[in-house]
Amino acid sequence: MKKPFLQAIKERVLVLDGAMGTMLQERGLKPGQSPEELNLTLPEVVAGVHREYVAAGADIIVTNTFGGTRAKLEHFGLEGKVREINVRAVEIAKEVCGDEAYVAGSIGPTGLFVEPVGEVTFDAMAELFREQAAALIEAGADLITLETFLDIKEIRAAVIAIRELSPTIPIIAQLTFDNEGRTVLGTPPAAAAVTLAAAGADIVGSNCGLGPDGICAVMEAMRGVTRLPLISQANAGLPKLVEGKTVFPGTPDDMTAFHDRLLELNVRIIGGCCGTTPAHIRAIKEALAGRDQSWRDCGPAPGVTFLSSRTSVVAFGGGLTTAIIGERINPTGKKGFAQELREGKVSYIRREAMEQVAAGAHLLDVNVGTPGIDEPAAMERAVFCVTGSVGVPLVLDSSDPAALERGLKAADGKVLVNSVNGEGKSIARLLPLVKKYGAAVIGLALDETGIPETAEGRLAVAKRIVAAAEGHGIPRGDVVIDCLTLTVSAEQKRAMETLKAVRLVKERLGCNTVLGVSNISFGLPRRPLVSSTFFGMAMAAGLDAAIVNPKEEEMMAAWRSAMVLLNRDPSSAAYIAAYAGTVPPSELTAAAECPDIRERLKRAVITGDRENIAALVEEAFAQGLEPLQVSNEGLLPGLEEVGRRFEKNLVFLPQVMQSAETMQAAFARLKEAMKGAPAASRGKILMATVEGDIHDIGKNIVCTLLENHGFEVIDLGKNVAADRIVAQARELAVDAVGLSALMTTTMTEMENVIARLKAAGIRTFTMVGGAVVTQEYADQIGADLYARDAMEAVARIRALLGKEA
């Protein structure tokens, strides 16, 4: 009888099986055929692969359901068989495993992006995963493994959907990282671990994309922010083309080189991904036999609250730097912002987000509550705007559960909800949302009787909130207590009670604390002086986070100096960096003050200001600029700067796509001004995902950016046969052909297409790319260039065609 899975991984390190796709190819899987279909048509072949891995010593067998969502199966006309395929896959695995191994129901990405990067809503994405997971759970899978995800928002939706189905089934959540330590959409391992642990994953880690050394580095980064057990599932090295076949050079012994370090990091599951075979799994198992596999309690120090965005992590508490929460995205007292909210605009939000982060905010409070609006829709727009403009985590500020839920779905990472209080109604309405969507929460030390006058009274309310949160499964470290700042001009004695309450909460509850500092000075002259003085006193009392205006220099000066004096700014590095020279103005402020319309067009593209780009184009026309001048002297320089920032990891694909959408909005107006006259093309590019591969996210991004740079793009889509590519290249006389492949099983088709183009005498340049493609592989198959990402593809194709502006 097998022990419960989560108990088993505490007692010993489990070995997960290796590659499935390449094994099935060797046993009759045809190019372009759905691997999952074999569960119905050739179940004995699938069982044979499972059997080999069990014999090699695998403790976990992964079902043949990686592409088992409705979104993936519909490419093969199998969308009506989601349940049948997934149930049968579990049955096959269970028949082979018996009591020898656990059965993990495999779920892979859909190939779609969640809005605003893509067009799929959070709810629609969650439903795709809910449908597949329900079948896997119904059939008796011991656990669910989410594998090879590229988008933190998609995998977060998957974890949340599965947790709705079952609060207890173990969930493994894995993303794929590149050599730079980020996913395609810019998420680093630490942000992934924080987000997924909060959403409800039991084990986090990484598979595919990297060899054992790269995966080990990912494990180290994750261990710094989570105490959850980890999983390492490396490729057998990076793929190479040998005699027309894709070969992974990593030997079985190579897979065990980092075992000691993985065990130190409390990696509790070790397996193999692309290129691994039963021989690799046997080596992993044998290498573990002589090592100490006892559980290691390691990870971040207790008492730290972690929040995350798509691209970053913020930690506070435990003696770390007091976090600055920017308070300016709030319509209270701001008539202009309130009017924008009623009109569905986001210009103020974008500007304030960027300016507050430039001024030093670590987190941004987002409040859109004003009369006369659809607050849930406004909250969603605000979250999309902020996350597309800056990379810091969010504090969602609303008393409306519907607005909070919409914001929680729209967010990319683990947010802080502002707020719940000690009233039973507040607790019942809000804590279930906090738990479901993997958030932290601010607890206001007040209840139905109001704000207690004494520090002890506020502590009592805080205790009730913490107990209620823990009852909902929210850990104490994710409850941040607001001891409440009262106006000192009206209630002078109670200011010190607030500071006393901060100390009591930290000493007796072990919770981190937050205050809305600016409230202290309401009604007094020279408010910043009073607020900044109180701020310093609060930090000395142990304040962990503060809601302030980071653009108010006196407040930031108090914060920087306090961090030095409290020994939270090592070597005074942040203080010196701030005051050794002048702090530059934010990008948006500089753009607004710039009289040159070309520069403002450029900045609008850089910041993704789609809302105002058309007005700027009109202003450029009014100043006498011709359409081509607007494009070549304003818009394109902006997109080129985005490309440079992308290369330096200063912005990531979501921001790139936002800039591209801004470009498209501008071009729509330019086309009207040109009255249908064709614009000069930089070149004609044919794009396609090769036959057998149904992934086209990367290709679509390249197409969008090429069009933005003035190229004429013919997109043939995905799973495109070589005959069609060759025929279209000849008929349309294209300047270049771009080929994409995501899977190792289809990348060899690139070589076939390039050979066919040459054999047909078609003189055109060829470009290849995709997650599994490398420069070495491109050279081997005779491609003219390789690009590792969309921005590099644009730069290299421009250089290749001699079309540099």
mmCIF file of N, CA and C in Angstrom, residues 572-674:
data_model
loop_
_atom_site.group_PDB
_atom_site.id
_atom_site.type_symbol
_atom_site.label_atom_id
_atom_site.label_comp_id
_atom_site.label_asym_id
_atom_site.label_seq_id
_atom_site.Cartn_x
_atom_site.Cartn_y
_atom_site.Cartn_z
ATOM 1 N N SER A 572 24.880 51.891 4.010
ATOM 2 C CA SER A 572 24.175 53.119 3.591
ATOM 3 C C SER A 572 24.091 53.232 2.074
ATOM 4 N N ALA A 573 24.066 52.098 1.392
ATOM 5 C CA ALA A 573 24.149 52.090 -0.069
ATOM 6 C C ALA A 573 22.975 52.804 -0.724
ATOM 7 N N ALA A 574 21.756 52.538 -0.256
ATOM 8 C CA ALA A 574 20.583 53.162 -0.875
ATOM 9 C C ALA A 574 20.556 54.659 -0.587
ATOM 10 N N TYR A 575 20.952 55.036 0.619
ATOM 11 C CA TYR A 575 20.981 56.455 0.984
ATOM 12 C C TYR A 575 21.970 57.213 0.104
ATOM 13 N N ILE A 576 23.152 56.643 -0.054
ATOM 14 C CA ILE A 576 24.181 57.294 -0.869
ATOM 15 C C ILE A 576 23.739 57.371 -2.322
ATOM 16 N N ALA A 577 23.126 56.300 -2.814
ATOM 17 C CA ALA A 577 22.672 56.290 -4.210
ATOM 18 C C ALA A 577 21.643 57.377 -4.465
ATOM 19 N N ALA A 578 20.818 57.657 -3.448
ATOM 20 C CA ALA A 578 19.769 58.657 -3.620
ATOM 21 C C ALA A 578 20.295 60.073 -3.568
ATOM 22 N N TYR A 579 21.314 60.296 -2.734
ATOM 23 C CA TYR A 579 21.728 61.674 -2.483
ATOM 24 C C TYR A 579 23.114 62.031 -2.997
ATOM 25 N N ALA A 580 23.801 61.082 -3.606
ATOM 26 C CA ALA A 580 25.110 61.399 -4.173
ATOM 27 C C ALA A 580 24.971 62.303 -5.385
ATOM 28 N N GLY A 581 23.828 62.240 -6.044
ATOM 29 C CA GLY A 581 23.571 63.091 -7.207
ATOM 30 C C GLY A 581 22.098 63.421 -7.232
ATOM 31 N N THR A 582 21.642 64.076 -8.260
ATOM 32 C CA THR A 582 20.228 64.425 -8.356
ATOM 33 C C THR A 582 19.430 63.239 -8.853
ATOM 34 N N VAL A 583 18.228 63.114 -8.391
ATOM 35 C CA VAL A 583 17.340 62.046 -8.846
ATOM 36 C C VAL A 583 16.681 62.487 -10.143
ATOM 37 N N PRO A 584 16.829 61.707 -11.231
ATOM 38 C CA PRO A 584 16.260 62.131 -12.510
ATOM 39 C C PRO A 584 14.746 62.109 -12.473
ATOM 40 N N PRO A 585 14.095 62.966 -13.254
ATOM 41 C CA PRO A 585 12.634 62.939 -13.313
ATOM 42 C C PRO A 585 12.155 61.659 -13.965
ATOM 43 N N SER A 586 10.918 61.314 -13.699
ATOM 44 C CA SER A 586 10.391 60.106 -14.317
ATOM 45 C C SER A 586 10.209 60.317 -15.809
ATOM 46 N N GLU A 587 10.084 59.196 -16.500
ATOM 47 C CA GLU A 587 9.971 59.236 -17.959
ATOM 48 C C GLU A 587 8.746 60.026 -18.406
ATOM 49 N N LEU A 588 7.632 59.780 -17.725
ATOM 50 C CA LEU A 588 6.413 60.466 -18.148
ATOM 51 C C LEU A 588 6.476 61.959 -17.868
ATOM 52 N N THR A 589 7.067 62.341 -16.717
ATOM 53 C CA THR A 589 7.197 63.760 -16.420
ATOM 54 C C THR A 589 8.074 64.439 -17.453
ATOM 55 N N ALA A 590 9.201 63.782 -17.780
ATOM 56 C CA ALA A 590 10.104 64.353 -18.772
ATOM 57 C C ALA A 590 9.426 64.486 -20.125
ATOM 58 N N ALA A 591 8.619 63.475 -20.482
ATOM 59 C CA ALA A 591 7.934 63.517 -21.779
ATOM 60 C C ALA A 591 6.901 64.630 -21.817
ATOM 61 N N ALA A 592 6.158 64.786 -20.718
ATOM 62 C CA ALA A 592 5.111 65.809 -20.692
ATOM 63 C C ALA A 592 5.693 67.210 -20.803
ATOM 64 N N GLU A 593 6.883 67.403 -20.252
ATOM 65 C CA GLU A 593 7.498 68.722 -20.267
ATOM 66 C C GLU A 593 8.274 68.995 -21.550
ATOM 67 N N CYS A 594 8.482 67.973 -22.361
ATOM 68 C CA CYS A 594 9.288 68.129 -23.569
ATOM 69 C C CYS A 594 8.450 68.781 -24.677
ATOM 70 N N PRO A 595 8.952 69.864 -25.277
ATOM 71 C CA PRO A 595 8.182 70.520 -26.342
ATOM 72 C C PRO A 595 8.275 69.797 -27.688
ATOM 73 N N ASP A 596 9.251 68.920 -27.847
ATOM 74 C CA ASP A 596 9.475 68.248 -29.130
ATOM 75 C C ASP A 596 8.455 67.114 -29.297
ATOM 76 N N ILE A 597 7.574 67.227 -30.291
ATOM 77 C CA ILE A 597 6.530 66.238 -30.493
ATOM 78 C C ILE A 597 7.113 64.879 -30.855
ATOM 79 N N ARG A 598 8.263 64.883 -31.528
ATOM 80 C CA ARG A 598 8.894 63.607 -31.880
ATOM 81 C C ARG A 598 9.289 62.837 -30.617
ATOM 82 N N GLU A 599 9.845 63.587 -29.658
ATOM 83 C CA GLU A 599 10.246 62.950 -28.412
ATOM 84 C C GLU A 599 9.032 62.446 -27.638
ATOM 85 N N ARG A 600 7.944 63.183 -27.666
ATOM 86 C CA ARG A 600 6.750 62.730 -26.949
ATOM 87 C C ARG A 600 6.120 61.514 -27.612
ATOM 88 N N LEU A 601 6.174 61.445 -28.932
ATOM 89 C CA LEU A 601 5.723 60.240 -29.629
ATOM 90 C C LEU A 601 6.573 59.040 -29.220
ATOM 91 N N LYS A 602 7.867 59.254 -29.194
ATOM 92 C CA LYS A 602 8.789 58.186 -28.807
ATOM 93 C C LYS A 602 8.475 57.694 -27.395
ATOM 94 N N ARG A 603 8.285 58.637 -26.467
ATOM 95 C CA ARG A 603 8.009 58.258 -25.082
ATOM 96 C C ARG A 603 6.669 57.559 -24.943
ATOM 97 N N ALA A 604 5.703 57.949 -25.741
ATOM 98 C CA ALA A 604 4.388 57.294 -25.689
ATOM 99 C C ALA A 604 4.505 55.834 -26.087
ATOM 100 N N VAL A 605 5.339 55.551 -27.081
ATOM 101 C CA VAL A 605 5.555 54.160 -27.491
ATOM 102 C C VAL A 605 6.286 53.400 -26.391
ATOM 103 N N ILE A 606 7.311 54.006 -25.819
ATOM 104 C CA ILE A 606 8.087 53.342 -24.775
ATOM 105 C C ILE A 606 7.209 52.983 -23.579
ATOM 106 N N THR A 607 6.343 53.898 -23.186
ATOM 107 C CA THR A 607 5.492 53.662 -22.007
ATOM 108 C C THR A 607 4.195 52.937 -22.339
ATOM 109 N N GLY A 608 3.948 52.661 -23.628
ATOM 110 C CA GLY A 608 2.725 51.956 -24.007
ATOM 111 C C GLY A 608 1.478 52.775 -23.807
ATOM 112 N N ASP A 609 1.553 54.066 -24.097
ATOM 113 C CA ASP A 609 0.421 54.967 -23.871
ATOM 114 C C ASP A 609 -0.534 54.927 -25.065
ATOM 115 N N ARG A 610 -1.219 53.807 -25.215
ATOM 116 C CA ARG A 610 -2.117 53.607 -26.346
ATOM 117 C C ARG A 610 -3.278 54.598 -26.325
ATOM 118 N N GLU A 611 -3.675 54.983 -25.142
ATOM 119 C CA GLU A 611 -4.835 55.845 -24.989
ATOM 120 C C GLU A 611 -4.623 57.228 -25.606
ATOM 121 N N ASN A 612 -3.383 57.740 -25.540
ATOM 122 C CA ASN A 612 -3.122 59.109 -25.987
ATOM 123 C C ASN A 612 -2.311 59.200 -27.269
ATOM 124 N N ILE A 613 -1.944 58.061 -27.853
ATOM 125 C CA ILE A 613 -1.055 58.113 -29.013
ATOM 126 C C ILE A 613 -1.723 58.781 -30.213
ATOM 127 N N ALA A 614 -3.023 58.540 -30.408
ATOM 128 C CA ALA A 614 -3.702 59.139 -31.558
ATOM 129 C C ALA A 614 -3.705 60.662 -31.453
ATOM 130 N N ALA A 615 -3.910 61.191 -30.240
ATOM 131 C CA ALA A 615 -3.898 62.649 -30.053
ATOM 132 C C ALA A 615 -2.521 63.217 -30.332
ATOM 133 N N LEU A 616 -1.476 62.479 -29.976
ATOM 134 C CA LEU A 616 -0.117 62.944 -30.252
ATOM 135 C C LEU A 616 0.169 62.946 -31.753
ATOM 136 N N VAL A 617 -0.353 61.940 -32.454
ATOM 137 C CA VAL A 617 -0.193 61.911 -33.919
ATOM 138 C C VAL A 617 -0.889 63.123 -34.538
ATOM 139 N N GLU A 618 -2.090 63.432 -34.045
ATOM 140 C CA GLU A 618 -2.807 64.615 -34.546
ATOM 141 C C GLU A 618 -2.008 65.892 -34.282
ATOM 142 N N GLU A 619 -1.405 65.958 -33.109
ATOM 143 C CA GLU A 619 -0.599 67.138 -32.780
ATOM 144 C C GLU A 619 0.601 67.237 -33.724
ATOM 145 N N ALA A 620 1.175 66.086 -34.042
ATOM 146 C CA ALA A 620 2.312 66.086 -34.969
ATOM 147 C C ALA A 620 1.887 66.584 -36.344
ATOM 148 N N PHE A 621 0.712 66.131 -36.802
ATOM 149 C CA PHE A 621 0.196 66.620 -38.093
ATOM 150 C C PHE A 621 -0.018 68.139 -38.047
ATOM 151 N N ALA A 622 -0.568 68.605 -36.916
ATOM 152 C CA ALA A 622 -0.843 70.035 -36.785
ATOM 153 C C ALA A 622 0.435 70.865 -36.822
ATOM 154 N N GLN A 623 1.535 70.254 -36.394
ATOM 155 C CA GLN A 623 2.822 70.950 -36.433
ATOM 156 C C GLN A 623 3.515 70.823 -37.789
ATOM 157 N N GLY A 624 2.869 70.143 -38.729
ATOM 158 C CA GLY A 624 3.410 70.072 -40.076
ATOM 159 C C GLY A 624 4.195 68.827 -40.414
ATOM 160 N N LEU A 625 4.248 67.837 -39.529
ATOM 161 C CA LEU A 625 4.968 66.609 -39.847
ATOM 162 C C LEU A 625 4.161 65.749 -40.809
ATOM 163 N N GLU A 626 4.854 65.144 -41.766
ATOM 164 C CA GLU A 626 4.235 64.208 -42.688
ATOM 165 C C GLU A 626 4.113 62.839 -42.019
ATOM 166 N N PRO A 627 3.201 61.990 -42.517
ATOM 167 C CA PRO A 627 3.040 60.668 -41.905
ATOM 168 C C PRO A 627 4.339 59.882 -41.770
ATOM 169 N N LEU A 628 5.177 59.886 -42.805
ATOM 170 C CA LEU A 628 6.428 59.129 -42.710
ATOM 171 C C LEU A 628 7.372 59.727 -41.677
ATOM 172 N N GLN A 629 7.328 61.035 -41.495
ATOM 173 C CA GLN A 629 8.137 61.653 -40.449
ATOM 174 C C GLN A 629 7.658 61.218 -39.065
ATOM 175 N N VAL A 630 6.342 61.185 -38.900
ATOM 176 C CA VAL A 630 5.783 60.727 -37.623
ATOM 177 C C VAL A 630 6.272 59.311 -37.310
ATOM 178 N N SER A 631 6.250 58.461 -38.328
ATOM 179 C CA SER A 631 6.656 57.076 -38.144
ATOM 180 C C SER A 631 8.158 56.947 -37.907
ATOM 181 N N ASN A 632 8.943 57.505 -38.823
ATOM 182 C CA ASN A 632 10.383 57.275 -38.800
ATOM 183 C C ASN A 632 11.125 58.105 -37.754
ATOM 184 N N GLU A 633 10.578 59.275 -37.401
ATOM 185 C CA GLU A 633 11.289 60.161 -36.475
ATOM 186 C C GLU A 633 10.712 60.137 -35.063
ATOM 187 N N GLY A 634 9.514 59.559 -34.898
ATOM 188 C CA GLY A 634 8.895 59.512 -33.575
ATOM 189 C C GLY A 634 8.583 58.111 -33.090
ATOM 190 N N LEU A 635 7.796 57.379 -33.876
ATOM 191 C CA LEU A 635 7.301 56.086 -33.421
ATOM 192 C C LEU A 635 8.374 54.996 -33.434
ATOM 193 N N LEU A 636 9.043 54.822 -34.565
ATOM 194 C CA LEU A 636 10.027 53.743 -34.664
ATOM 195 C C LEU A 636 11.199 53.909 -33.699
ATOM 196 N N PRO A 637 11.720 55.118 -33.492
ATOM 197 C CA PRO A 637 12.761 55.250 -32.463
ATOM 198 C C PRO A 637 12.300 54.797 -31.083
ATOM 199 N N GLY A 638 11.020 55.002 -30.793
ATOM 200 C CA GLY A 638 10.485 54.532 -29.523
ATOM 201 C C GLY A 638 10.510 53.020 -29.426
ATOM 202 N N LEU A 639 10.078 52.345 -30.480
ATOM 203 C CA LEU A 639 10.058 50.887 -30.467
ATOM 204 C C LEU A 639 11.479 50.326 -30.435
ATOM 205 N N GLU A 640 12.394 51.019 -31.102
ATOM 206 C CA GLU A 640 13.792 50.578 -31.064
ATOM 207 C C GLU A 640 14.368 50.696 -29.658
ATOM 208 N N GLU A 641 13.982 51.742 -28.938
ATOM 209 C CA GLU A 641 14.425 51.888 -27.550
ATOM 210 C C GLU A 641 13.825 50.785 -26.682
ATOM 211 N N VAL A 642 12.574 50.418 -26.936
ATOM 212 C CA VAL A 642 11.974 49.286 -26.224
ATOM 213 C C VAL A 642 12.800 48.033 -26.459
ATOM 214 N N GLY A 643 13.258 47.840 -27.704
ATOM 215 C CA GLY A 643 14.092 46.693 -28.023
ATOM 216 C C GLY A 643 15.392 46.687 -27.242
ATOM 217 N N ARG A 644 16.007 47.849 -27.105
ATOM 218 C CA ARG A 644 17.252 47.924 -26.337
ATOM 219 C C ARG A 644 17.002 47.609 -24.864
ATOM 220 N N ARG A 645 15.901 48.087 -24.341
ATOM 221 C CA ARG A 645 15.588 47.822 -22.933
ATOM 222 C C ARG A 645 15.245 46.347 -22.714
ATOM 223 N N PHE A 646 14.584 45.763 -23.694
ATOM 224 C CA PHE A 646 14.267 44.338 -23.613
ATOM 225 C C PHE A 646 15.556 43.518 -23.566
ATOM 226 N N GLU A 647 16.517 43.903 -24.376
ATOM 227 C CA GLU A 647 17.785 43.179 -24.419
ATOM 228 C C GLU A 647 18.514 43.247 -23.084
ATOM 229 N N LYS A 648 18.322 44.348 -22.354
ATOM 230 C CA LYS A 648 18.982 44.532 -21.061
ATOM 231 C C LYS A 648 18.123 44.039 -19.892
ATOM 232 N N ASN A 649 16.997 43.379 -20.178
ATOM 233 C CA ASN A 649 16.080 42.890 -19.138
ATOM 234 C C ASN A 649 15.507 44.019 -18.285
ATOM 235 N N LEU A 650 15.316 45.180 -18.924
ATOM 236 C CA LEU A 650 14.666 46.296 -18.242
ATOM 237 C C LEU A 650 13.162 46.279 -18.469
ATOM 238 N N VAL A 651 12.731 45.717 -19.590
ATOM 239 C CA VAL A 651 11.319 45.466 -19.851
ATOM 240 C C VAL A 651 11.193 44.048 -20.383
ATOM 241 N N PHE A 652 9.954 43.527 -20.405
ATOM 242 C CA PHE A 652 9.744 42.147 -20.808
ATOM 243 C C PHE A 652 8.604 42.079 -21.819
ATOM 244 N N LEU A 653 8.304 40.882 -22.284
ATOM 245 C CA LEU A 653 7.377 40.757 -23.406
ATOM 246 C C LEU A 653 6.021 41.421 -23.193
ATOM 247 N N PRO A 654 5.418 41.364 -22.010
ATOM 248 C CA PRO A 654 4.138 42.081 -21.860
ATOM 249 C C PRO A 654 4.264 43.571 -22.164
ATOM 250 N N GLN A 655 5.365 44.196 -21.711
ATOM 251 C CA GLN A 655 5.571 45.611 -22.004
ATOM 252 C C GLN A 655 5.862 45.825 -23.488
ATOM 253 N N VAL A 656 6.605 44.904 -24.079
ATOM 254 C CA VAL A 656 6.891 44.999 -25.515
ATOM 255 C C VAL A 656 5.601 44.953 -26.315
ATOM 256 N N MET A 657 4.694 44.051 -25.928
ATOM 257 C CA MET A 657 3.435 43.935 -26.652
ATOM 258 C C MET A 657 2.562 45.166 -26.439
ATOM 259 N N GLN A 658 2.624 45.765 -25.258
ATOM 260 C CA GLN A 658 1.870 46.985 -25.010
ATOM 261 C C GLN A 658 2.389 48.116 -25.901
ATOM 262 N N SER A 659 3.703 48.194 -26.052
ATOM 263 C CA SER A 659 4.290 49.199 -26.954
ATOM 264 C C SER A 659 3.894 48.917 -28.398
ATOM 265 N N ALA A 660 3.871 47.632 -28.764
ATOM 266 C CA ALA A 660 3.487 47.267 -30.126
ATOM 267 C C ALA A 660 2.031 47.649 -30.407
ATOM 268 N N GLU A 661 1.160 47.455 -29.424
ATOM 269 C CA GLU A 661 -0.241 47.843 -29.602
ATOM 270 C C GLU A 661 -0.377 49.360 -29.740
ATOM 271 N N THR A 662 0.452 50.090 -29.017
ATOM 272 C CA THR A 662 0.455 51.552 -29.151
ATOM 273 C C THR A 662 0.888 51.947 -30.561
ATOM 274 N N MET A 663 1.891 51.260 -31.069
ATOM 275 C CA MET A 663 2.341 51.501 -32.448
ATOM 276 C C MET A 663 1.214 51.236 -33.444
ATOM 277 N N GLN A 664 0.514 50.141 -33.242
ATOM 278 C CA GLN A 664 -0.566 49.792 -34.167
ATOM 279 C C GLN A 664 -1.664 50.846 -34.155
ATOM 280 N N ALA A 665 -1.982 51.368 -32.974
ATOM 281 C CA ALA A 665 -2.996 52.427 -32.886
ATOM 282 C C ALA A 665 -2.527 53.667 -33.648
ATOM 283 N N ALA A 666 -1.247 53.989 -33.552
ATOM 284 C CA ALA A 666 -0.711 55.147 -34.276
ATOM 285 C C ALA A 666 -0.718 54.897 -35.784
ATOM 286 N N PHE A 667 -0.324 53.697 -36.180
ATOM 287 C CA PHE A 667 -0.280 53.379 -37.611
ATOM 288 C C PHE A 667 -1.669 53.422 -38.245
ATOM 289 N N ALA A 668 -2.679 53.058 -37.462
ATOM 290 C CA ALA A 668 -4.042 53.121 -37.999
ATOM 291 C C ALA A 668 -4.380 54.544 -38.417
ATOM 292 N N ARG A 669 -3.950 55.511 -37.600
ATOM 293 C CA ARG A 669 -4.195 56.914 -37.949
ATOM 294 C C ARG A 669 -3.309 57.361 -39.111
ATOM 295 N N LEU A 670 -2.088 56.872 -39.164
ATOM 296 C CA LEU A 670 -1.189 57.232 -40.274
ATOM 297 C C LEU A 670 -1.736 56.738 -41.608
ATOM 298 N N LYS A 671 -2.304 55.545 -41.598
ATOM 299 C CA LYS A 671 -2.863 55.001 -42.838
ATOM 300 C C LYS A 671 -4.018 55.856 -43.342
ATOM 301 N N GLU A 672 -4.829 56.348 -42.404
ATOM 302 C CA GLU A 672 -5.926 57.247 -42.802
ATOM 303 C C GLU A 672 -5.355 58.514 -43.441
ATOM 304 N N ALA A 673 -4.309 59.051 -42.849
ATOM 305 C CA ALA A 673 -3.721 60.294 -43.363
ATOM 306 C C ALA A 673 -3.098 60.096 -44.735
ATOM 307 N N MET A 674 -2.625 58.881 -44.989
ATOM 308 C CA MET A 674 -1.993 58.602 -46.285
ATOM 309 C C MET A 674 -3.023 58.255 -47.353
#
